[in-house]
PDB file of C-alpha atoms in Angstrom:
ATOM      1  CA  MET A   1      47.303 -77.742 -83.838  1.00 87.00           C
ATOM      2  CA  LEU A   2      46.114 -81.166 -85.000  1.00 92.00           C
ATOM      3  CA  TYR A   3      47.787 -82.795 -82.080  1.00 91.00           C
ATOM      4  CA  MET A   4      46.185 -80.500 -79.573  1.00 94.00           C
ATOM      5  CA  LEU A   5      42.733 -81.033 -81.060  1.00 94.00           C
ATOM      6  CA  ARG A   6      43.177 -84.846 -81.027  1.00 93.00           C
ATOM      7  CA  ALA A   7      44.426 -84.731 -77.429  1.00 93.00           C
ATOM      8  CA  ALA A   8      41.439 -82.649 -76.364  1.00 95.00           C
ATOM      9  CA  TYR A   9      39.079 -85.082 -78.169  1.00 96.00           C
ATOM     10  CA  LEU A  10      40.698 -88.069 -76.398  1.00 94.00           C
ATOM     11  CA  THR A  11      40.243 -86.404 -73.021  1.00 94.00           C
ATOM     12  CA  LEU A  12      36.601 -85.623 -73.663  1.00 96.00           C
ATOM     13  CA  HIS A  13      35.926 -88.993 -75.055  1.00 96.00           C
ATOM     14  CA  PHE A  14      37.588 -90.644 -71.997  1.00 94.00           C
ATOM     15  CA  LEU A  15      35.506 -88.624 -69.553  1.00 94.00           C
ATOM     16  CA  VAL A  16      32.247 -89.293 -71.377  1.00 95.00           C
ATOM     17  CA  VAL A  17      32.942 -93.009 -71.441  1.00 95.00           C
ATOM     18  CA  CYS A  18      33.730 -92.907 -67.662  1.00 94.00           C
ATOM     19  CA  PHE A  19      30.453 -91.208 -66.949  1.00 94.00           C
ATOM     20  CA  ILE A  20      28.487 -93.718 -69.090  1.00 94.00           C
ATOM     21  CA  THR A  21      30.327 -96.557 -67.343  1.00 93.00           C
ATOM     22  CA  MET A  22      29.412 -95.072 -63.852  1.00 93.00           C
ATOM     23  CA  LEU A  23      25.733 -94.900 -64.862  1.00 93.00           C
ATOM     24  CA  VAL A  24      25.588 -98.395 -66.258  1.00 92.00           C
ATOM     25  CA  SER A  25      27.541 -99.755 -63.236  1.00 93.00           C
ATOM     26  CA  VAL A  26      25.174 -98.137 -60.802  1.00 92.00           C
ATOM     27  CA  LEU A  27      22.410-100.216 -62.297  1.00 92.00           C
ATOM     28  CA  ARG A  28      24.503-103.430 -62.217  1.00 93.00           C
ATOM     29  CA  PRO A  29      27.382-102.707 -59.850  1.00 92.00           C
ATOM     30  CA  ARG A  30      30.644-104.728 -60.359  1.00 90.00           C
ATOM     31  CA  HIS A  31      29.063-106.881 -63.068  1.00 92.00           C
ATOM     32  CA  LEU A  32      31.677-109.048 -64.860  1.00 87.00           C
ATOM     33  CA  ASN A  33      31.032-107.378 -68.257  1.00 92.00           C
ATOM     34  CA  ASN A  34      30.935-103.784 -67.170  1.00 94.00           C
ATOM     35  CA  THR A  35      34.531-103.301 -68.040  1.00 94.00           C
ATOM     36  CA  THR A  36      34.228-104.996 -71.454  1.00 94.00           C
ATOM     37  CA  GLN A  37      31.296-102.773 -72.342  1.00 93.00           C
ATOM     38  CA  CYS A  38      33.354 -99.711 -71.331  1.00 94.00           C
ATOM     39  CA  ALA A  39      36.271-100.921 -73.500  1.00 94.00           C
ATOM     40  CA  ARG A  40      33.989-101.159 -76.519  1.00 94.00           C
ATOM     41  CA  LEU A  41      32.979 -97.515 -76.057  1.00 96.00           C
ATOM     42  CA  MET A  42      36.662 -96.520 -75.698  1.00 96.00           C
ATOM     43  CA  CYS A  43      37.451 -98.155 -78.997  1.00 95.00           C
ATOM     44  CA  TRP A  44      35.177 -95.719 -80.850  1.00 95.00           C
ATOM     45  CA  ALA A  45      37.843 -93.085 -80.471  1.00 96.00           C
ATOM     46  CA  LEU A  46      40.283 -94.893 -82.757  1.00 96.00           C
ATOM     47  CA  PRO A  47      38.528 -94.494 -86.183  1.00 95.00           C
ATOM     48  CA  VAL A  48      37.795 -90.824 -85.262  1.00 94.00           C
ATOM     49  CA  LEU A  49      41.551 -90.356 -84.780  1.00 93.00           C
ATOM     50  CA  ARG A  50      42.323 -92.258 -87.974  1.00 95.00           C
ATOM     51  CA  VAL A  51      44.077 -95.014 -86.054  1.00 95.00           C
ATOM     52  CA  ARG A  52      43.891 -98.395 -87.674  1.00 95.00           C
ATOM     53  CA  ALA A  53      43.693-101.310 -85.152  1.00 96.00           C
ATOM     54  CA  ILE A  54      44.872-104.687 -86.447  1.00 96.00           C
ATOM     55  CA  ARG A  55      43.929-107.766 -84.435  1.00 97.00           C
ATOM     56  CA  ASN A  56      46.092-110.625 -85.598  1.00 97.00           C
ATOM     57  CA  ASN A  57      44.092-113.487 -83.845  1.00 97.00           C
ATOM     58  CA  ASP A  58      41.318-114.376 -81.472  1.00 96.00           C
ATOM     59  CA  CYS A  59      41.558-115.059 -77.833  1.00 96.00           C
ATOM     60  CA  PRO A  60      42.694-118.653 -77.218  1.00 95.00           C
ATOM     61  CA  ILE A  61      40.684-118.725 -74.007  1.00 94.00           C
ATOM     62  CA  LYS A  62      37.037-119.485 -74.895  1.00 87.00           C
ATOM     63  CA  GLY A  63      33.719-118.877 -73.159  1.00 81.00           C
ATOM     64  CA  GLN A  64      33.934-118.188 -69.505  1.00 82.00           C
ATOM     65  CA  GLU A  65      37.190-119.895 -68.855  1.00 92.00           C
ATOM     66  CA  GLN A  66      39.460-117.858 -66.565  1.00 96.00           C
ATOM     67  CA  ALA A  67      42.988-116.679 -67.285  1.00 97.00           C
ATOM     68  CA  ILE A  68      45.522-114.068 -66.171  1.00 98.00           C
ATOM     69  CA  TYR A  69      46.122-111.715 -69.200  1.00 98.00           C
ATOM     70  CA  VAL A  70      49.377-109.781 -69.108  1.00 98.00           C
ATOM     71  CA  VAL A  71      49.810-106.811 -71.464  1.00 98.00           C
ATOM     72  CA  ASN A  72      52.681-104.492 -72.380  1.00 96.00           C
ATOM     73  CA  HIS A  73      52.107-100.911 -71.062  1.00 93.00           C
ATOM     74  CA  GLN A  74      53.232 -97.985 -73.141  1.00 93.00           C
ATOM     75  CA  TYR A  75      51.399 -94.660 -72.951  1.00 88.00           C
ATOM     76  CA  THR A  76      48.099 -93.161 -71.923  1.00 86.00           C
ATOM     77  CA  MET A  77      46.919 -94.132 -75.429  1.00 90.00           C
ATOM     78  CA  ASP A  78      46.791 -97.758 -74.112  1.00 93.00           C
ATOM     79  CA  VAL A  79      43.345 -96.904 -72.707  1.00 93.00           C
ATOM     80  CA  PHE A  80      42.099 -96.846 -76.246  1.00 95.00           C
ATOM     81  CA  THR A  81      44.389 -99.276 -78.037  1.00 95.00           C
ATOM     82  CA  CYS A  82      44.260-102.090 -75.379  1.00 95.00           C
ATOM     83  CA  ALA A  83      40.457-101.824 -75.359  1.00 95.00           C
ATOM     84  CA  THR A  84      40.421-103.380 -78.834  1.00 95.00           C
ATOM     85  CA  MET A  85      41.428-106.767 -77.367  1.00 96.00           C
ATOM     86  CA  LEU A  86      39.825-106.835 -73.879  1.00 95.00           C
ATOM     87  CA  PRO A  87      38.229-110.237 -73.192  1.00 93.00           C
ATOM     88  CA  ASP A  88      34.845-110.755 -71.559  1.00 91.00           C
ATOM     89  CA  HIS A  89      34.316-111.541 -67.893  1.00 92.00           C
ATOM     90  CA  ILE A  90      37.359-109.498 -66.924  1.00 94.00           C
ATOM     91  CA  ALA A  91      38.632-107.460 -64.018  1.00 95.00           C
ATOM     92  CA  ILE A  92      41.514-105.080 -64.437  1.00 95.00           C
ATOM     93  CA  LEU A  93      44.093-105.018 -61.553  1.00 93.00           C
ATOM     94  CA  GLY A  94      45.071-101.395 -60.793  1.00 89.00           C
ATOM     95  CA  LYS A  95      47.260 -99.680 -58.194  1.00 87.00           C
ATOM     96  CA  SER A  96      45.323 -98.319 -55.196  1.00 87.00           C
ATOM     97  CA  SER A  97      46.274 -94.656 -55.943  1.00 87.00           C
ATOM     98  CA  LEU A  98      43.928 -94.832 -59.008  1.00 88.00           C
ATOM     99  CA  ARG A  99      40.890 -94.781 -56.768  1.00 89.00           C
ATOM    100  CA  TYR A 100      41.598 -91.104 -56.036  1.00 90.00           C
ATOM    101  CA  VAL A 101      41.646 -90.089 -59.709  1.00 89.00           C
ATOM    102  CA  PRO A 102      38.459 -87.904 -60.245  1.00 87.00           C
ATOM    103  CA  VAL A 103      35.735 -89.607 -62.285  1.00 86.00           C
ATOM    104  CA  PHE A 104      37.976 -92.492 -63.363  1.00 89.00           C
ATOM    105  CA  GLY A 105      38.594 -93.951 -59.910  1.00 91.00           C
ATOM    106  CA  LEU A 106      34.859 -94.343 -59.178  1.00 90.00           C
ATOM    107  CA  ALA A 107      34.096 -95.686 -62.715  1.00 91.00           C
ATOM    108  CA  PHE A 108      36.928 -98.146 -62.415  1.00 93.00           C
ATOM    109  CA  TRP A 109      35.659 -99.531 -59.011  1.00 93.00           C
ATOM    110  CA  LEU A 110      31.986 -99.593 -60.010  1.00 92.00           C
ATOM    111  CA  ALA A 111      32.832-101.494 -63.120  1.00 93.00           C
ATOM    112  CA  GLY A 112      34.143-104.324 -61.078  1.00 93.00           C
ATOM    113  CA  ASN A 113      37.943-103.845 -61.278  1.00 94.00           C
ATOM    114  CA  ILE A 114      40.288-104.573 -58.386  1.00 92.00           C
ATOM    115  CA  PHE A 115      42.568-102.172 -56.487  1.00 91.00           C
ATOM    116  CA  ILE A 116      45.779-103.456 -54.846  1.00 87.00           C
ATOM    117  CA  ASN A 117      48.337-101.921 -52.580  1.00 81.00           C
ATOM    118  CA  ARG A 118      51.770-102.398 -54.114  1.00 70.00           C
ATOM    119  CA  ARG A 119      53.792-100.506 -51.515  1.00 68.00           C
ATOM    120  CA  ASN A 120      53.969-103.344 -48.932  1.00 64.00           C
ATOM    121  CA  LYS A 121      56.304-105.696 -50.750  1.00 63.00           C
ATOM    122  CA  ALA A 122      56.792-107.843 -47.718  1.00 60.00           C
ATOM    123  CA  LYS A 123      53.178-108.912 -47.960  1.00 67.00           C
ATOM    124  CA  ALA A 124      53.097-109.108 -51.742  1.00 68.00           C
ATOM    125  CA  TRP A 125      52.385-112.877 -51.876  1.00 74.00           C
ATOM    126  CA  ASP A 126      49.649-112.501 -49.278  1.00 81.00           C
ATOM    127  CA  THR A 127      48.097-109.689 -51.312  1.00 83.00           C
ATOM    128  CA  MET A 128      48.057-111.816 -54.379  1.00 86.00           C
ATOM    129  CA  ALA A 129      46.618-114.782 -52.448  1.00 86.00           C
ATOM    130  CA  GLU A 130      43.775-112.520 -51.420  1.00 89.00           C
ATOM    131  CA  VAL A 131      43.195-111.401 -55.018  1.00 90.00           C
ATOM    132  CA  ALA A 132      43.259-114.992 -56.131  1.00 92.00           C
ATOM    133  CA  ARG A 133      40.438-115.766 -53.638  1.00 92.00           C
ATOM    134  CA  ILE A 134      38.442-112.853 -55.090  1.00 91.00           C
ATOM    135  CA  VAL A 135      39.010-113.998 -58.651  1.00 92.00           C
ATOM    136  CA  LYS A 136      37.947-117.561 -57.835  1.00 91.00           C
ATOM    137  CA  ARG A 137      34.827-116.340 -56.067  1.00 93.00           C
ATOM    138  CA  ARG A 138      33.774-113.969 -58.833  1.00 93.00           C
ATOM    139  CA  GLY A 139      34.665-116.358 -61.632  1.00 93.00           C
ATOM    140  CA  CYS A 140      36.431-113.657 -63.576  1.00 94.00           C
ATOM    141  CA  SER A 141      39.753-113.307 -65.502  1.00 96.00           C
ATOM    142  CA  VAL A 142      42.288-110.620 -64.641  1.00 96.00           C
ATOM    143  CA  TYR A 143      43.961-108.113 -66.817  1.00 96.00           C
ATOM    144  CA  ILE A 144      47.375-106.834 -65.662  1.00 96.00           C
ATOM    145  CA  PHE A 145      50.214-104.627 -66.925  1.00 95.00           C
ATOM    146  CA  PRO A 146      53.163-106.577 -65.391  1.00 94.00           C
ATOM    147  CA  GLU A 147      55.748-103.737 -66.049  1.00 93.00           C
ATOM    148  CA  GLY A 148      53.904-101.811 -63.333  1.00 86.00           C
ATOM    149  CA  THR A 149      54.274 -98.560 -65.107  1.00 81.00           C
ATOM    150  CA  ARG A 150      54.226 -97.057 -68.679  1.00 84.00           C
ATOM    151  CA  SER A 151      57.370 -97.709 -70.704  1.00 80.00           C
ATOM    152  CA  ARG A 152      57.048 -94.371 -72.554  1.00 82.00           C
ATOM    153  CA  GLY A 153      58.924 -95.526 -75.645  1.00 78.00           C
ATOM    154  CA  GLN A 154      61.768 -97.256 -73.688  1.00 83.00           C
ATOM    155  CA  GLY A 155      60.808-100.787 -74.852  1.00 87.00           C
ATOM    156  CA  LEU A 156      59.426-103.651 -72.771  1.00 95.00           C
ATOM    157  CA  GLN A 157      60.424-103.079 -69.166  1.00 94.00           C
ATOM    158  CA  PRO A 158      61.281-105.702 -66.499  1.00 95.00           C
ATOM    159  CA  PHE A 159      58.201-107.442 -65.091  1.00 96.00           C
ATOM    160  CA  LYS A 160      57.015-107.146 -61.419  1.00 92.00           C
ATOM    161  CA  SER A 161      56.232-110.370 -59.743  1.00 91.00           C
ATOM    162  CA  GLY A 162      52.569-109.728 -58.920  1.00 91.00           C
ATOM    163  CA  ALA A 163      50.951-110.982 -62.004  1.00 94.00           C
ATOM    164  CA  PHE A 164      52.890-114.332 -61.808  1.00 96.00           C
ATOM    165  CA  ALA A 165      52.308-114.787 -58.127  1.00 93.00           C
ATOM    166  CA  LEU A 166      48.600-114.392 -58.764  1.00 94.00           C
ATOM    167  CA  ALA A 167      48.608-116.830 -61.599  1.00 96.00           C
ATOM    168  CA  ILE A 168      50.374-119.516 -59.621  1.00 96.00           C
ATOM    169  CA  GLU A 169      48.199-118.905 -56.454  1.00 93.00           C
ATOM    170  CA  SER A 170      44.980-119.134 -58.495  1.00 94.00           C
ATOM    171  CA  GLY A 171      46.225-121.939 -60.785  1.00 95.00           C
ATOM    172  CA  LEU A 172      45.173-120.011 -63.849  1.00 97.00           C
ATOM    173  CA  PRO A 173      47.134-119.979 -67.206  1.00 98.00           C
ATOM    174  CA  ILE A 174      48.895-116.782 -68.270  1.00 98.00           C
ATOM    175  CA  VAL A 175      47.843-115.360 -71.615  1.00 98.00           C
ATOM    176  CA  PRO A 176      50.171-112.614 -72.893  1.00 98.00           C
ATOM    177  CA  ILE A 177      48.737-109.910 -75.132  1.00 98.00           C
ATOM    178  CA  VAL A 178      51.294-107.852 -77.015  1.00 98.00           C
ATOM    179  CA  PHE A 179      50.721-104.621 -78.849  1.00 98.00           C
ATOM    180  CA  SER A 180      53.120-102.935 -81.320  1.00 97.00           C
ATOM    181  CA  SER A 181      55.151 -99.969 -80.182  1.00 95.00           C
ATOM    182  CA  THR A 182      52.827 -97.065 -80.313  1.00 91.00           C
ATOM    183  CA  HIS A 183      55.629 -94.443 -80.154  1.00 88.00           C
ATOM    184  CA  LYS A 184      56.905 -95.744 -83.432  1.00 89.00           C
ATOM    185  CA  HIS A 185      53.785 -96.261 -85.386  1.00 90.00           C
ATOM    186  CA  ILE A 186      51.144 -93.679 -83.953  1.00 92.00           C
ATOM    187  CA  ASP A 187      51.573 -89.890 -84.288  1.00 91.00           C
ATOM    188  CA  LEU A 188      48.583 -87.744 -83.300  1.00 92.00           C
ATOM    189  CA  GLY A 189      50.073 -84.859 -85.214  1.00 90.00           C
ATOM    190  CA  ARG A 190      49.727 -86.624 -88.637  1.00 91.00           C
ATOM    191  CA  TRP A 191      46.545 -86.796 -90.601  1.00 90.00           C
ATOM    192  CA  ASN A 192      46.866 -90.550 -90.943  1.00 89.00           C
ATOM    193  CA  THR A 193      47.674 -91.170 -87.410  1.00 92.00           C
ATOM    194  CA  GLY A 194      49.018 -94.697 -87.741  1.00 93.00           C
ATOM    195  CA  VAL A 195      48.548 -98.286 -86.957  1.00 96.00           C
ATOM    196  CA  VAL A 196      48.453-100.482 -83.804  1.00 96.00           C
ATOM    197  CA  MET A 197      48.777-104.253 -84.116  1.00 98.00           C
ATOM    198  CA  GLY A 198      47.878-106.624 -81.305  1.00 98.00           C
ATOM    199  CA  GLU A 199      48.226-110.365 -80.803  1.00 98.00           C
ATOM    200  CA  TYR A 200      47.379-112.981 -78.241  1.00 98.00           C
ATOM    201  CA  LEU A 201      50.140-115.410 -77.451  1.00 98.00           C
ATOM    202  CA  GLU A 202      49.657-119.044 -76.508  1.00 98.00           C
ATOM    203  CA  PRO A 203      48.632-119.668 -72.871  1.00 98.00           C
ATOM    204  CA  ILE A 204      51.323-120.522 -70.419  1.00 98.00           C
ATOM    205  CA  PRO A 205      50.186-123.072 -67.822  1.00 97.00           C
ATOM    206  CA  THR A 206      50.837-122.557 -64.131  1.00 97.00           C
ATOM    207  CA  ALA A 207      49.464-125.888 -62.747  1.00 93.00           C
ATOM    208  CA  GLY A 208      51.886-127.358 -60.281  1.00 94.00           C
ATOM    209  CA  LEU A 209      53.992-124.233 -59.880  1.00 95.00           C
ATOM    210  CA  THR A 210      54.960-122.859 -56.466  1.00 93.00           C
ATOM    211  CA  GLU A 211      56.171-119.467 -55.118  1.00 90.00           C
ATOM    212  CA  ALA A 212      59.733-120.469 -56.070  1.00 94.00           C
ATOM    213  CA  ASP A 213      58.650-120.398 -59.741  1.00 96.00           C
ATOM    214  CA  VAL A 214      57.435-116.826 -59.768  1.00 95.00           C
ATOM    215  CA  LYS A 215      60.677-115.320 -61.038  1.00 96.00           C
ATOM    216  CA  PRO A 216      61.375-117.994 -63.761  1.00 97.00           C
ATOM    217  CA  LEU A 217      57.804-117.683 -64.957  1.00 98.00           C
ATOM    218  CA  ALA A 218      58.108-113.934 -65.243  1.00 97.00           C
ATOM    219  CA  GLU A 219      61.276-114.182 -67.190  1.00 98.00           C
ATOM    220  CA  LEU A 220      59.808-116.853 -69.621  1.00 98.00           C
ATOM    221  CA  THR A 221      56.799-114.578 -70.194  1.00 98.00           C
ATOM    222  CA  HIS A 222      58.993-111.543 -70.733  1.00 98.00           C
ATOM    223  CA  GLN A 223      61.058-113.387 -73.305  1.00 98.00           C
ATOM    224  CA  LYS A 224      57.934-114.481 -75.299  1.00 98.00           C
ATOM    225  CA  MET A 225      56.409-111.001 -75.166  1.00 98.00           C
ATOM    226  CA  LEU A 226      59.719-109.220 -76.194  1.00 98.00           C
ATOM    227  CA  ALA A 227      60.075-111.530 -79.207  1.00 98.00           C
ATOM    228  CA  ALA A 228      56.433-110.960 -80.175  1.00 98.00           C
ATOM    229  CA  LEU A 229      56.869-107.140 -79.771  1.00 97.00           C
ATOM    230  CA  GLN A 230      59.887-107.086 -82.093  1.00 97.00           C
ATOM    231  CA  ARG A 231      58.052-109.234 -84.588  1.00 98.00           C
ATOM    232  CA  LEU A 232      55.038-106.988 -84.632  1.00 97.00           C
ATOM    233  CA  ASP A 233      57.238-103.831 -84.999  1.00 96.00           C
ATOM    234  CA  THR A 234      59.159-105.452 -87.899  1.00 96.00           C
ATOM    235  CA  THR A 235      55.938-106.410 -89.637  1.00 96.00           C
ATOM    236  CA  LEU A 236      54.572-102.854 -89.437  1.00 95.00           C
ATOM    237  CA  GLU A 237      57.879-101.322 -90.502  1.00 94.00           C
ATOM    238  CA  GLN A 238      57.908-103.708 -93.539  1.00 93.00           C
ATOM    239  CA  GLN A 239      54.318-102.761 -94.443  1.00 90.00           C
ATOM    240  CA  ARG A 240      55.144 -99.067 -94.236  1.00 87.00           C
ATOM    241  CA  ALA A 241      58.268 -99.461 -96.435  1.00 86.00           C
ATOM    242  CA  ALA A 242      56.120-101.344 -98.915  1.00 84.00           C
ATOM    243  CA  GLY A 243      53.699 -98.426 -99.133  1.00 69.00           C
TER     244      GLY A 243
END
């Protein structure tokens, strides 16, 4: 029963925030901080659900400097947990099919986020080159889930190349953001729902890299994020064992 009530609350909270985002974004369409403001509203759901969010450090990119942020993607709950560490002046990169999701699709676009078509793999580099031009013109950073899908408790999945092609084409550093495994540490059916821990990793420079470096860059980033994920999970497990 508790799980169902909380799931219903999350759905309602999500829809209300989407409507508020649409209203704000109509007044300032595609403004660079629309998405950040939306994220702050999404965060309000966590204390209501008795989820404790721990942020280990601050973003290493300061002010309006640009970067490509890559984040591990786990469950639908990411909408709320990842919102706790969303930088300013950001656009989220989403698959084109999201535009057809009622309410969310319009809110996502009006907030200034970017849709891409991932089906045409033959033109993947050209697609990211176009996104790089948009990013440079708008002066924003980009937030991407490099796994391309939710891991659903299966651990960090292999990375798609898009985020790394974009970073190289735009010449921007990659900043990994890692969140602890929500399937291990959050249970909506418990009164004290659990904990999520997030951490920014050190920026990975891309200056001077070429298309040939996309795969090695993706592998390096995956290694760093996997090590961080294991460390965060171990920390939370030790804290839980200690009571």
